[in-house]
């Protein structure tokens, strides 16, 4: 699910960047640091705007300056039970790896749509269904998230496609 | 699932009360039953300080480690349990057999939380299942299941699995920007070779190598190789490069993704930066797996491994992804045979191995042991340091442009060579200090400029042959096993009752897996035969201070059945030398042992065939021998005349004692047949003594009368007994093995010859007896093709006889035959000649420099 959220970030700037365009430096730094990052809970998809940059505070001893930036960003936080569209990355004997944007989702072969069979000899390797459909690298699928797990910098999910309306996404 | 009691309970325990009934649903940590155990507790007395140990009964609950439904109990109230045993059958709704990043993929439960009891969570799935991620783990049962399926599939397709390394095995990568420049310049001497070099950029590179081009040269013949091999093997990539790198390479070598598919394992998922592990890809069974890699050490010389020679196209670059590994040991190439020892070329070759970075490189690998590396790997900060170090090496390659320097040097040399060949040795000697390459360019005269990049690698052709051999052998054995055993099972099924007959289809089906032969047995057996009986001494090949037995090339050679020795003893069959003039080479020449260049060994290994040594004999020494042999083999044996007596003696003797040379010069093809190989593989030094007995019996053997008489007359040591002989023999051996001193040697020889001559009479009688005992040998010998026919027969038919005479010599005294004496003389001559030659060469060299 996507959210718009007010966030805060502290950035320290080396004295060599002090100058008229320090605001730009800060913004660039913020974009570079935060956009596309994940804190283990959500992904920051895009920074909408920066609505406040605090006055800088020089850190004694180093000469760097600290700024606190308040900004607004679009987040994506996957939830258990949520239905997401993914692209299949690879097929394994145990199931299928897909990606929903940055999120890696694994769907066990148990949770593939009914009747799908693993074909290791096909190029590319695929799962084929009773009606001739195949799930292979690049196929668009709709997945329900069964479980989520977070790392310090990333999220992982497992999903299923076995219920109605899930599986190969209609084109 | 049957639950077993854990080991850490306080046995014996007594079951007191069972709290859950069959059919009940249980959750993790629900009490299953209550039990009591007896333990000793210290009991302090209230009034005195004494403590007494008292038995105390303590009650506890046993909690269920898993969720599920109880099927049945295997213990009952008041049972006493003394050992861990199965107590209950619980059916689980989910076995958590496949886990992704700590989540069960089937039920979605988190398997790593603290609420999961030990042994029931993530430990249940501990085998990495996928090539491209280390996050997907499966349980042992699941792994076996997958393994079984894939084996069946491969057997049906009559394929094996082949694990392929990338760097320096099928491709060579470099980042030197010079390559890009050369590619754009059609005038560059390297332009031809660089035509099919492709390049890409990686986005995950660290700073300093951002946006640098990776230049990839595919090993010549790779496309054909992959196509042919893919028909026999299912291919996997296992590389020490990063994931992105591996995928880029895969896209280059296999654009349609038909050979490798997703079966790519990079260092990101490998779990180790310093070692490759077959169980990472084949956790259950490696019976059907073959590996090809240019490094044996990372695989710990697994029996599944076919070690291929490194593809070193961009000379001096090495493996850009081997930053974490100990450095490879460079094997210096043999001196080029088209250079005469007196020209500066050879002297430069010799220095090349010893000087500059080559020596540096050789020194570094021994500093860090594998253990240190492993320890270092476990430390994340170290890992970071090493990653940085690797980035730096790449960055430095970007800056230093080693290829450009090499080419410049070569150009320079060319220029000097053409203008003033005599001067060049001096200038190059100073230059070679900074040379970063041990491979010297071949000095063939070509266009104006020479290229340092050569497109002449042919490893893949031979590799394909070897792989085909292994594949054919594997399936031949598989078919044989299946044929011989399947009727039996049918018969057994018949005998054991008709009821089983309809089941036979289903029962024999899984049996096919038991017929699978083991590559780990088949392949080493095939390889072992190739250099069987070859006993190698290295000279000038390995840097000083390396352990000869654990050196890369030694292990490699040994995997082909060769034996590696450090001293030139009588058992040695080949001296593999990087240059002439070493002590070992001299000794070997003296003893008549073949001295070959390193490429003989490498090519024999590459082709899985013991090659004829002649083209690889070292210039100067070997070729001299070769010429002599050819001369002897071609010339019909001369009738001994009085003036030429001594000369003839020498020559005939050589025919007699040099079966290897003789054979090889006679008929190459014949030399490769089994029996001949056997003969060749006999330790050479044993031969003269034993083989030549019939010679003395043979009257055609030209011993000048006078010589014999005089020697016999002044034999002062004829009464030396056996022990003394042994001692003398040992001493002599040591003496010859260590230093060269012609004078002392000739002394020793004369002693030997004298005694041996004195014993000859006795010996001759014995031989005559043996012949009288009915071997057809004597007749044929007397027909008189001289020593040669005799020799051949001896070699093929005489193994039993040899064994007997071996026993004899160890049992009785050891008579020295005149042949031995003359051979020594001949060798001394040869050695002296050689030394003269070498001296002359040195003198010439000194003069020129």
Tab-separated table of C-alpha atoms in Angstrom, chain B residues 317-730:
chain	number	residue	atom	x	y	z
B	317	UNK	CA	46.276	-9.698	-16.081
B	318	UNK	CA	45.346	-12.937	-14.388
B	319	UNK	CA	41.960	-13.486	-12.853
B	320	UNK	CA	40.290	-10.206	-11.978
B	321	UNK	CA	37.926	-11.930	-9.606
B	322	UNK	CA	40.498	-13.901	-7.699
B	323	UNK	CA	41.395	-11.049	-5.372
B	324	UNK	CA	40.325	-13.073	-2.386
B	325	UNK	CA	42.154	-16.207	-3.329
B	326	UNK	CA	45.739	-17.044	-2.746
B	327	UNK	CA	47.700	-16.324	-5.862
B	328	UNK	CA	48.252	-19.042	-8.368
B	329	UNK	CA	51.665	-20.471	-8.783
B	330	UNK	CA	53.036	-19.574	-12.100
B	331	UNK	CA	54.641	-22.313	-14.056
B	332	UNK	CA	57.390	-20.939	-16.175
B	333	UNK	CA	57.140	-21.991	-19.783
B	334	UNK	CA	59.986	-24.019	-21.146
B	335	UNK	CA	62.598	-22.296	-23.147
B	336	UNK	CA	61.571	-22.120	-26.752
B	337	UNK	CA	63.242	-24.825	-28.701
B	338	UNK	CA	64.053	-22.634	-31.628
B	339	UNK	CA	66.427	-20.539	-29.601
B	340	UNK	CA	69.975	-21.708	-29.421
B	341	UNK	CA	71.378	-21.727	-25.924
B	342	UNK	CA	74.016	-19.251	-26.935
B	343	UNK	CA	71.675	-16.469	-27.993
B	344	UNK	CA	70.445	-13.889	-25.598
B	345	UNK	CA	66.912	-15.221	-25.880
B	346	UNK	CA	67.425	-18.110	-23.553
B	347	UNK	CA	69.318	-16.160	-21.035
B	348	UNK	CA	66.451	-13.761	-20.900
B	349	UNK	CA	64.021	-16.583	-20.472
B	350	UNK	CA	65.967	-17.877	-17.583
B	351	UNK	CA	66.045	-14.544	-15.888
B	352	UNK	CA	62.408	-13.981	-16.497
B	353	UNK	CA	61.436	-16.689	-14.118
B	354	UNK	CA	63.632	-15.377	-11.421
B	355	UNK	CA	63.240	-11.678	-11.638
B	356	UNK	CA	60.816	-8.893	-10.921
B	357	UNK	CA	57.208	-9.480	-10.268
B	358	UNK	CA	57.236	-13.081	-11.272
B	359	UNK	CA	59.304	-13.864	-8.240
B	360	UNK	CA	57.237	-11.519	-6.145
B	361	UNK	CA	54.111	-13.228	-7.217
B	362	UNK	CA	55.563	-16.562	-6.409
B	363	UNK	CA	56.476	-15.474	-2.934
B	364	UNK	CA	53.170	-14.046	-1.881
B	365	UNK	CA	50.929	-17.081	-2.078
B	366	UNK	CA	52.809	-19.039	0.517
B	367	UNK	CA	52.511	-16.253	3.043
B	368	UNK	CA	48.859	-16.659	3.753
B	369	UNK	CA	47.564	-20.103	4.479
B	370	UNK	CA	44.114	-21.231	3.589
B	371	UNK	CA	43.172	-21.241	7.240
B	372	UNK	CA	44.154	-17.642	7.667
B	373	UNK	CA	42.095	-16.826	4.672
B	374	UNK	CA	39.086	-18.578	6.082
B	375	UNK	CA	39.507	-16.905	9.437
B	376	UNK	CA	39.838	-13.627	7.673
B	377	UNK	CA	36.689	-14.282	5.720
B	378	UNK	CA	34.603	-14.681	8.835
B	379	UNK	CA	35.516	-11.232	9.949
B	380	UNK	CA	33.241	-8.741	8.211
B	381	UNK	CA	35.710	-5.917	8.488
B	382	UNK	CA	38.339	-8.053	6.843
B	383	UNK	CA	35.921	-8.833	4.100
B	384	UNK	CA	35.381	-5.186	3.537
B	385	UNK	CA	39.093	-4.599	3.471
B	386	UNK	CA	39.501	-7.344	0.919
B	387	UNK	CA	36.696	-6.070	-1.237
B	388	UNK	CA	38.415	-2.727	-1.189
B	389	UNK	CA	41.688	-4.341	-2.028
B	390	UNK	CA	40.139	-6.003	-5.025
B	391	UNK	CA	38.621	-2.769	-6.169
B	392	UNK	CA	42.009	-1.211	-5.861
B	393	UNK	CA	43.634	-3.864	-7.985
B	394	UNK	CA	41.059	-3.256	-10.662
B	395	UNK	CA	41.478	0.480	-10.342
B	396	UNK	CA	45.214	0.113	-10.565
B	397	UNK	CA	44.829	-1.973	-13.674
B	398	UNK	CA	42.802	0.867	-15.094
B	399	UNK	CA	45.554	3.308	-14.375
B	400	UNK	CA	48.650	1.282	-14.968
B	401	UNK	CA	47.611	-0.131	-18.284
B	402	UNK	CA	49.865	-3.154	-17.970
B	403	UNK	CA	49.097	-4.375	-21.464
B	404	UNK	CA	50.226	-1.162	-23.044
B	405	UNK	CA	53.479	-1.356	-21.176
B	406	UNK	CA	54.020	-4.910	-22.241
B	407	UNK	CA	53.385	-4.076	-25.837
B	408	UNK	CA	55.688	-1.116	-25.669
B	409	UNK	CA	58.372	-3.281	-24.233
B	410	UNK	CA	57.880	-5.827	-26.933
B	411	UNK	CA	58.018	-3.177	-29.602
B	412	UNK	CA	61.141	-1.835	-28.044
B	413	UNK	CA	62.664	-5.246	-28.021
B	414	UNK	CA	61.717	-5.826	-31.611
B	415	UNK	CA	63.398	-2.639	-32.544
B	416	UNK	CA	66.528	-3.531	-30.696
B	417	UNK	CA	66.464	-7.065	-31.979
B	418	UNK	CA	66.426	-6.066	-35.582
B	419	UNK	CA	69.036	-3.368	-35.268
B	420	UNK	CA	71.559	-4.717	-32.881
B	421	UNK	CA	70.887	-8.230	-31.682
B	422	UNK	CA	73.994	-8.434	-29.593
B	423	UNK	CA	73.319	-5.305	-27.634
B	424	UNK	CA	69.811	-6.242	-26.720
B	425	UNK	CA	70.668	-8.631	-23.967
B	426	UNK	CA	72.095	-5.905	-21.827
B	427	UNK	CA	69.225	-3.511	-22.299
B	428	UNK	CA	66.651	-6.153	-21.769
B	429	UNK	CA	68.162	-7.393	-18.619
B	430	UNK	CA	67.669	-4.033	-17.061
B	431	UNK	CA	64.222	-3.809	-18.519
B	432	UNK	CA	63.075	-7.151	-17.315
B	433	UNK	CA	63.166	-5.983	-13.717
B	434	UNK	CA	59.935	-4.203	-14.271
B	435	UNK	CA	58.354	-6.783	-16.486
B	436	UNK	CA	55.099	-8.015	-15.089
B	437	UNK	CA	54.856	-11.162	-17.047
B	438	UNK	CA	56.561	-14.491	-16.913
B	439	UNK	CA	55.466	-15.509	-20.349
B	440	UNK	CA	57.956	-14.314	-22.813
B	441	UNK	CA	56.775	-13.619	-26.313
B	442	UNK	CA	58.025	-16.041	-28.868
B	443	UNK	CA	60.825	-14.577	-30.855
B	444	UNK	CA	59.666	-15.615	-34.282
B	445	UNK	CA	60.438	-13.084	-36.913
B	446	UNK	CA	57.209	-11.590	-38.174
B	447	UNK	CA	55.950	-8.210	-39.286
B	448	UNK	CA	57.351	-5.027	-37.977
B	449	UNK	CA	55.600	-5.296	-34.629
B	450	UNK	CA	54.711	-8.318	-32.600
B	451	UNK	CA	51.468	-8.682	-30.777
B	452	UNK	CA	51.435	-9.695	-27.177
B	453	UNK	CA	47.930	-11.101	-27.425
B	454	UNK	CA	47.732	-14.472	-29.068
B	455	UNK	CA	44.685	-16.261	-30.261
B	456	UNK	CA	46.186	-19.715	-30.079
B	457	UNK	CA	44.465	-21.428	-27.192
B	458	UNK	CA	43.185	-24.903	-27.971
B	459	UNK	CA	42.295	-26.162	-24.538
B	460	UNK	CA	38.583	-26.387	-25.205
B	461	UNK	CA	39.023	-28.875	-28.027
B	462	UNK	CA	40.850	-31.262	-25.739
B	463	UNK	CA	38.573	-30.514	-22.865
B	464	UNK	CA	35.587	-31.432	-24.942
B	465	UNK	CA	37.218	-34.732	-25.806
B	466	UNK	CA	37.927	-35.458	-22.185
B	467	UNK	CA	34.404	-34.571	-21.208
B	468	UNK	CA	33.069	-36.822	-23.903
B	469	UNK	CA	35.253	-39.636	-22.667
B	470	UNK	CA	34.006	-39.210	-19.136
B	471	UNK	CA	30.422	-39.011	-20.292
B	472	UNK	CA	30.691	-42.117	-22.442
B	473	UNK	CA	32.444	-44.017	-19.751
B	474	UNK	CA	29.858	-43.049	-17.183
B	475	UNK	CA	26.932	-44.155	-19.266
B	476	UNK	CA	28.693	-47.291	-20.452
B	477	UNK	CA	29.092	-48.279	-16.857
B	478	UNK	CA	25.560	-47.248	-16.040
B	479	UNK	CA	24.137	-49.321	-18.881
B	480	UNK	CA	26.274	-52.265	-17.960
B	481	UNK	CA	25.138	-52.159	-14.369
B	482	UNK	CA	21.555	-51.778	-15.349
B	483	UNK	CA	21.687	-54.670	-17.754
B	484	UNK	CA	23.473	-57.034	-15.481
B	485	UNK	CA	21.361	-56.332	-12.462
B	486	UNK	CA	17.898	-55.766	-13.796
B	487	UNK	CA	17.246	-59.349	-14.907
B	488	UNK	CA	18.262	-60.403	-11.469
B	489	UNK	CA	15.669	-58.256	-9.825
B	490	UNK	CA	13.179	-59.662	-12.239
B	491	UNK	CA	14.216	-63.141	-11.264
B	492	UNK	CA	14.079	-62.301	-7.610
B	493	UNK	CA	10.648	-60.882	-8.084
B	494	UNK	CA	9.614	-64.047	-9.828
B	495	UNK	CA	10.937	-66.257	-7.132
B	496	UNK	CA	9.555	-64.229	-4.316
B	497	UNK	CA	6.062	-64.697	-5.531
B	498	UNK	CA	3.761	-63.849	-8.357
B	499	UNK	CA	2.007	-61.257	-6.299
B	500	UNK	CA	4.925	-58.928	-6.684
B	501	UNK	CA	5.194	-59.250	-10.415
B	502	UNK	CA	2.731	-56.522	-11.312
B	503	UNK	CA	4.575	-54.214	-8.954
B	504	UNK	CA	7.884	-54.810	-10.627
B	505	UNK	CA	7.486	-51.777	-12.816
B	506	UNK	CA	7.190	-49.500	-9.890
B	507	UNK	CA	9.858	-51.221	-7.864
B	508	UNK	CA	12.518	-51.280	-10.535
B	509	UNK	CA	11.922	-47.657	-11.323
B	510	UNK	CA	13.635	-46.214	-8.253
B	511	UNK	CA	16.309	-48.856	-8.596
B	512	UNK	CA	17.716	-47.172	-11.655
B	513	UNK	CA	19.132	-44.603	-9.306
B	514	UNK	CA	21.139	-47.219	-7.495
B	515	UNK	CA	22.876	-48.128	-10.744
B	516	UNK	CA	24.338	-44.675	-11.057
B	517	UNK	CA	28.083	-45.033	-11.063
B	518	UNK	CA	30.141	-42.485	-9.230
B	519	UNK	CA	32.060	-39.878	-11.189
B	520	UNK	CA	34.289	-39.528	-8.175
B	521	UNK	CA	35.416	-43.074	-8.849
B	522	UNK	CA	35.247	-43.216	-12.625
B	523	UNK	CA	37.071	-40.050	-13.464
B	524	UNK	CA	40.041	-40.398	-11.137
B	525	UNK	CA	40.427	-43.965	-12.379
B	526	UNK	CA	40.535	-42.732	-15.952
B	527	UNK	CA	42.969	-39.995	-15.122
B	528	UNK	CA	45.154	-42.143	-12.940
B	529	UNK	CA	46.092	-44.308	-15.864
B	530	UNK	CA	47.388	-41.494	-17.985
B	531	UNK	CA	50.654	-40.767	-16.277
B	532	UNK	CA	50.800	-43.978	-14.336
B	533	UNK	CA	54.343	-44.947	-13.498
B	534	UNK	CA	55.705	-41.561	-14.399
B	535	UNK	CA	57.974	-40.324	-11.710
B	536	UNK	CA	58.649	-36.638	-12.013
B	537	UNK	CA	61.260	-34.356	-10.596
B	538	UNK	CA	60.777	-30.639	-11.118
B	539	UNK	CA	63.733	-28.475	-11.812
B	540	UNK	CA	63.486	-24.736	-12.005
B	541	UNK	CA	59.722	-24.995	-12.229
B	542	UNK	CA	58.706	-24.174	-8.696
B	543	UNK	CA	60.137	-21.251	-6.790
B	544	UNK	CA	62.561	-22.123	-4.046
B	545	UNK	CA	60.928	-22.794	-0.737
B	546	UNK	CA	57.685	-24.148	-2.146
B	547	UNK	CA	56.565	-27.458	-0.829
B	548	UNK	CA	56.988	-29.713	-3.802
B	549	UNK	CA	54.225	-32.083	-2.884
B	550	UNK	CA	51.546	-29.485	-2.260
B	551	UNK	CA	52.370	-27.245	-5.177
B	552	UNK	CA	49.580	-26.734	-7.632
B	553	UNK	CA	51.247	-28.456	-10.535
B	554	UNK	CA	52.270	-31.400	-8.380
B	555	UNK	CA	48.767	-32.075	-7.188
B	556	UNK	CA	47.566	-31.677	-10.694
B	557	UNK	CA	50.090	-34.117	-12.064
B	558	UNK	CA	49.450	-36.521	-9.259
B	559	UNK	CA	45.756	-36.579	-10.066
B	560	UNK	CA	46.843	-38.083	-13.357
B	561	UNK	CA	48.786	-40.832	-11.660
B	562	UNK	CA	52.251	-39.329	-11.734
B	563	UNK	CA	54.550	-39.448	-8.769
B	564	UNK	CA	56.448	-36.378	-7.691
B	565	UNK	CA	59.871	-36.751	-6.186
B	566	UNK	CA	62.261	-34.089	-5.043
B	567	UNK	CA	65.541	-35.827	-5.815
B	568	UNK	CA	66.787	-37.329	-9.016
B	569	UNK	CA	66.957	-40.945	-7.971
B	570	UNK	CA	66.952	-44.127	-9.956
B	571	UNK	CA	63.161	-44.374	-9.897
B	572	UNK	CA	62.700	-41.066	-11.619
B	573	UNK	CA	61.461	-41.308	-15.180
B	574	UNK	CA	61.182	-37.661	-16.171
B	575	UNK	CA	62.811	-34.461	-15.103
B	576	UNK	CA	60.514	-31.582	-15.915
B	577	UNK	CA	62.702	-28.567	-16.214
B	578	UNK	CA	62.033	-24.961	-16.989
B	579	UNK	CA	65.555	-24.297	-18.127
B	580	UNK	CA	68.747	-26.111	-18.776
B	581	UNK	CA	71.784	-25.935	-16.613
B	582	UNK	CA	70.294	-26.759	-13.244
B	583	UNK	CA	71.926	-29.307	-11.033
B	584	UNK	CA	69.029	-31.691	-11.381
B	585	UNK	CA	69.114	-31.507	-15.138
B	586	UNK	CA	72.789	-32.302	-15.161
B	587	UNK	CA	72.277	-35.239	-12.866
B	588	UNK	CA	69.404	-36.455	-14.938
B	589	UNK	CA	71.398	-36.270	-18.111
B	590	UNK	CA	74.144	-38.181	-16.449
B	591	UNK	CA	71.723	-40.872	-15.434
B	592	UNK	CA	70.038	-40.984	-18.793
B	593	UNK	CA	66.721	-39.724	-17.480
B	594	UNK	CA	64.511	-37.857	-19.882
B	595	UNK	CA	64.610	-34.123	-19.419
B	596	UNK	CA	61.471	-32.491	-20.770
B	597	UNK	CA	60.012	-29.026	-20.740
B	598	UNK	CA	57.005	-28.127	-18.627
B	599	UNK	CA	54.804	-28.150	-21.684
B	600	UNK	CA	55.193	-31.886	-22.003
B	601	UNK	CA	53.536	-32.326	-18.635
B	602	UNK	CA	50.946	-29.640	-19.235
B	603	UNK	CA	50.027	-30.906	-22.665
B	604	UNK	CA	49.881	-34.499	-21.534
B	605	UNK	CA	47.512	-33.427	-18.819
B	606	UNK	CA	45.547	-31.299	-21.197
B	607	UNK	CA	45.102	-34.088	-23.702
B	608	UNK	CA	44.647	-36.866	-21.208
B	609	UNK	CA	47.351	-38.772	-22.950
B	610	UNK	CA	50.952	-39.452	-22.193
B	611	UNK	CA	52.571	-37.672	-25.055
B	612	UNK	CA	55.720	-38.668	-26.796
B	613	UNK	CA	58.503	-36.872	-25.005
B	614	UNK	CA	60.664	-36.245	-28.013
B	615	UNK	CA	59.254	-32.937	-29.205
B	616	UNK	CA	59.422	-31.660	-25.651
B	617	UNK	CA	62.944	-32.628	-24.755
B	618	UNK	CA	64.829	-29.634	-23.565
B	619	UNK	CA	66.951	-27.907	-26.145
B	620	UNK	CA	70.587	-28.781	-25.784
B	621	UNK	CA	70.141	-31.843	-23.680
B	622	UNK	CA	67.130	-33.632	-24.867
B	623	UNK	CA	67.688	-32.915	-28.487
B	624	UNK	CA	71.149	-34.236	-28.283
B	625	UNK	CA	69.814	-37.461	-26.887
B	626	UNK	CA	67.201	-37.525	-29.487
B	627	UNK	CA	69.690	-37.166	-32.268
B	628	UNK	CA	71.822	-39.893	-30.837
B	629	UNK	CA	68.908	-42.195	-30.551
B	630	UNK	CA	67.745	-41.563	-34.020
B	631	UNK	CA	71.155	-42.222	-35.298
B	632	UNK	CA	71.364	-45.487	-33.453
B	633	UNK	CA	67.950	-46.625	-34.344
B	634	UNK	CA	68.455	-45.915	-37.988
B	635	UNK	CA	71.834	-47.466	-38.326
B	636	UNK	CA	72.084	-51.198	-38.593
B	637	UNK	CA	74.336	-52.639	-35.937
B	638	UNK	CA	77.900	-52.598	-37.113
B	639	UNK	CA	80.119	-55.575	-36.985
B	640	UNK	CA	82.686	-55.002	-34.302
B	641	UNK	CA	86.110	-54.292	-35.659
B	642	UNK	CA	89.193	-54.090	-33.627
B	643	UNK	CA	89.748	-50.356	-33.944
B	644	UNK	CA	86.153	-49.425	-33.425
B	645	UNK	CA	85.672	-51.822	-30.591
B	646	UNK	CA	85.313	-49.291	-27.849
B	647	UNK	CA	83.068	-47.081	-29.884
B	648	UNK	CA	80.815	-49.941	-30.758
B	649	UNK	CA	80.688	-51.025	-27.235
B	650	UNK	CA	79.376	-47.673	-26.305
B	651	UNK	CA	76.785	-47.563	-28.972
B	652	UNK	CA	75.494	-51.022	-28.536
B	653	UNK	CA	75.352	-50.492	-24.919
B	654	UNK	CA	73.256	-47.473	-25.451
B	655	UNK	CA	70.908	-49.523	-27.497
B	656	UNK	CA	70.737	-51.939	-24.703
B	657	UNK	CA	70.078	-49.580	-21.890
B	658	UNK	CA	67.997	-47.045	-23.606
B	659	UNK	CA	64.762	-48.878	-24.258
B	660	UNK	CA	62.698	-45.793	-23.796
B	661	UNK	CA	64.539	-43.752	-26.291
B	662	UNK	CA	64.712	-46.611	-28.632
B	663	UNK	CA	61.052	-47.291	-28.430
B	664	UNK	CA	59.994	-43.775	-28.772
B	665	UNK	CA	62.184	-43.224	-31.737
B	666	UNK	CA	61.056	-46.433	-33.315
B	667	UNK	CA	57.387	-46.123	-33.422
B	668	UNK	CA	55.252	-43.498	-31.854
B	669	UNK	CA	51.984	-45.241	-32.273
B	670	UNK	CA	53.331	-48.439	-30.903
B	671	UNK	CA	54.680	-46.657	-27.928
B	672	UNK	CA	51.197	-45.707	-26.963
B	673	UNK	CA	49.800	-49.198	-26.813
B	674	UNK	CA	49.214	-50.622	-23.439
B	675	UNK	CA	52.057	-53.067	-23.206
B	676	UNK	CA	54.567	-50.629	-24.445
B	677	UNK	CA	53.389	-48.102	-22.014
B	678	UNK	CA	53.883	-50.581	-19.260
B	679	UNK	CA	57.342	-51.188	-20.410
B	680	UNK	CA	58.072	-47.559	-20.639
B	681	UNK	CA	56.755	-47.004	-17.243
B	682	UNK	CA	59.168	-49.393	-15.646
B	683	UNK	CA	61.503	-47.438	-13.476
B	684	UNK	CA	64.271	-46.845	-15.840
B	685	UNK	CA	67.208	-47.098	-13.612
B	686	UNK	CA	66.499	-50.651	-12.650
B	687	UNK	CA	66.826	-51.850	-16.131
B	688	UNK	CA	70.438	-51.967	-16.986
B	689	UNK	CA	71.342	-54.251	-14.209
B	690	UNK	CA	68.611	-56.759	-14.750
B	691	UNK	CA	67.849	-56.575	-18.374
B	692	UNK	CA	71.220	-57.094	-19.703
B	693	UNK	CA	72.026	-60.447	-18.328
B	694	UNK	CA	71.423	-62.217	-21.589
B	695	UNK	CA	73.812	-59.850	-23.229
B	696	UNK	CA	76.658	-61.311	-21.381
B	697	UNK	CA	75.520	-64.716	-22.366
B	698	UNK	CA	75.212	-63.582	-25.892
B	699	UNK	CA	78.376	-63.973	-27.817
B	700	UNK	CA	77.523	-61.315	-30.325
B	701	UNK	CA	78.019	-58.745	-27.641
B	702	UNK	CA	81.161	-56.988	-28.621
B	703	UNK	CA	83.515	-56.906	-25.710
B	704	UNK	CA	87.049	-56.294	-26.811
B	705	UNK	CA	89.135	-59.107	-25.574
B	706	UNK	CA	91.992	-57.090	-24.349
B	707	UNK	CA	89.898	-54.787	-22.275
B	708	UNK	CA	88.188	-57.588	-20.529
B	709	UNK	CA	91.398	-59.305	-19.731
B	710	UNK	CA	93.158	-56.353	-18.296
B	711	UNK	CA	90.253	-55.396	-16.157
B	712	UNK	CA	89.892	-58.840	-14.821
B	713	UNK	CA	93.549	-58.983	-14.089
B	714	UNK	CA	93.607	-55.973	-11.819
B	715	UNK	CA	90.438	-56.495	-9.963
B	716	UNK	CA	91.317	-55.677	-6.377
B	717	UNK	CA	87.879	-55.847	-4.849
B	718	UNK	CA	86.553	-59.157	-5.999
B	719	UNK	CA	86.146	-60.428	-2.466
B	720	UNK	CA	83.844	-57.714	-1.219
B	721	UNK	CA	80.838	-59.286	0.389
B	722	UNK	CA	77.220	-58.387	-0.052
B	723	UNK	CA	76.818	-55.948	2.812
B	724	UNK	CA	79.793	-53.997	1.742
B	725	UNK	CA	78.436	-53.885	-1.759
B	726	UNK	CA	75.194	-52.455	-0.536
B	727	UNK	CA	77.004	-49.822	1.429
B	728	UNK	CA	79.092	-48.905	-1.549
B	729	UNK	CA	76.057	-48.853	-3.731
B	730	UNK	CA	74.265	-46.471	-1.401
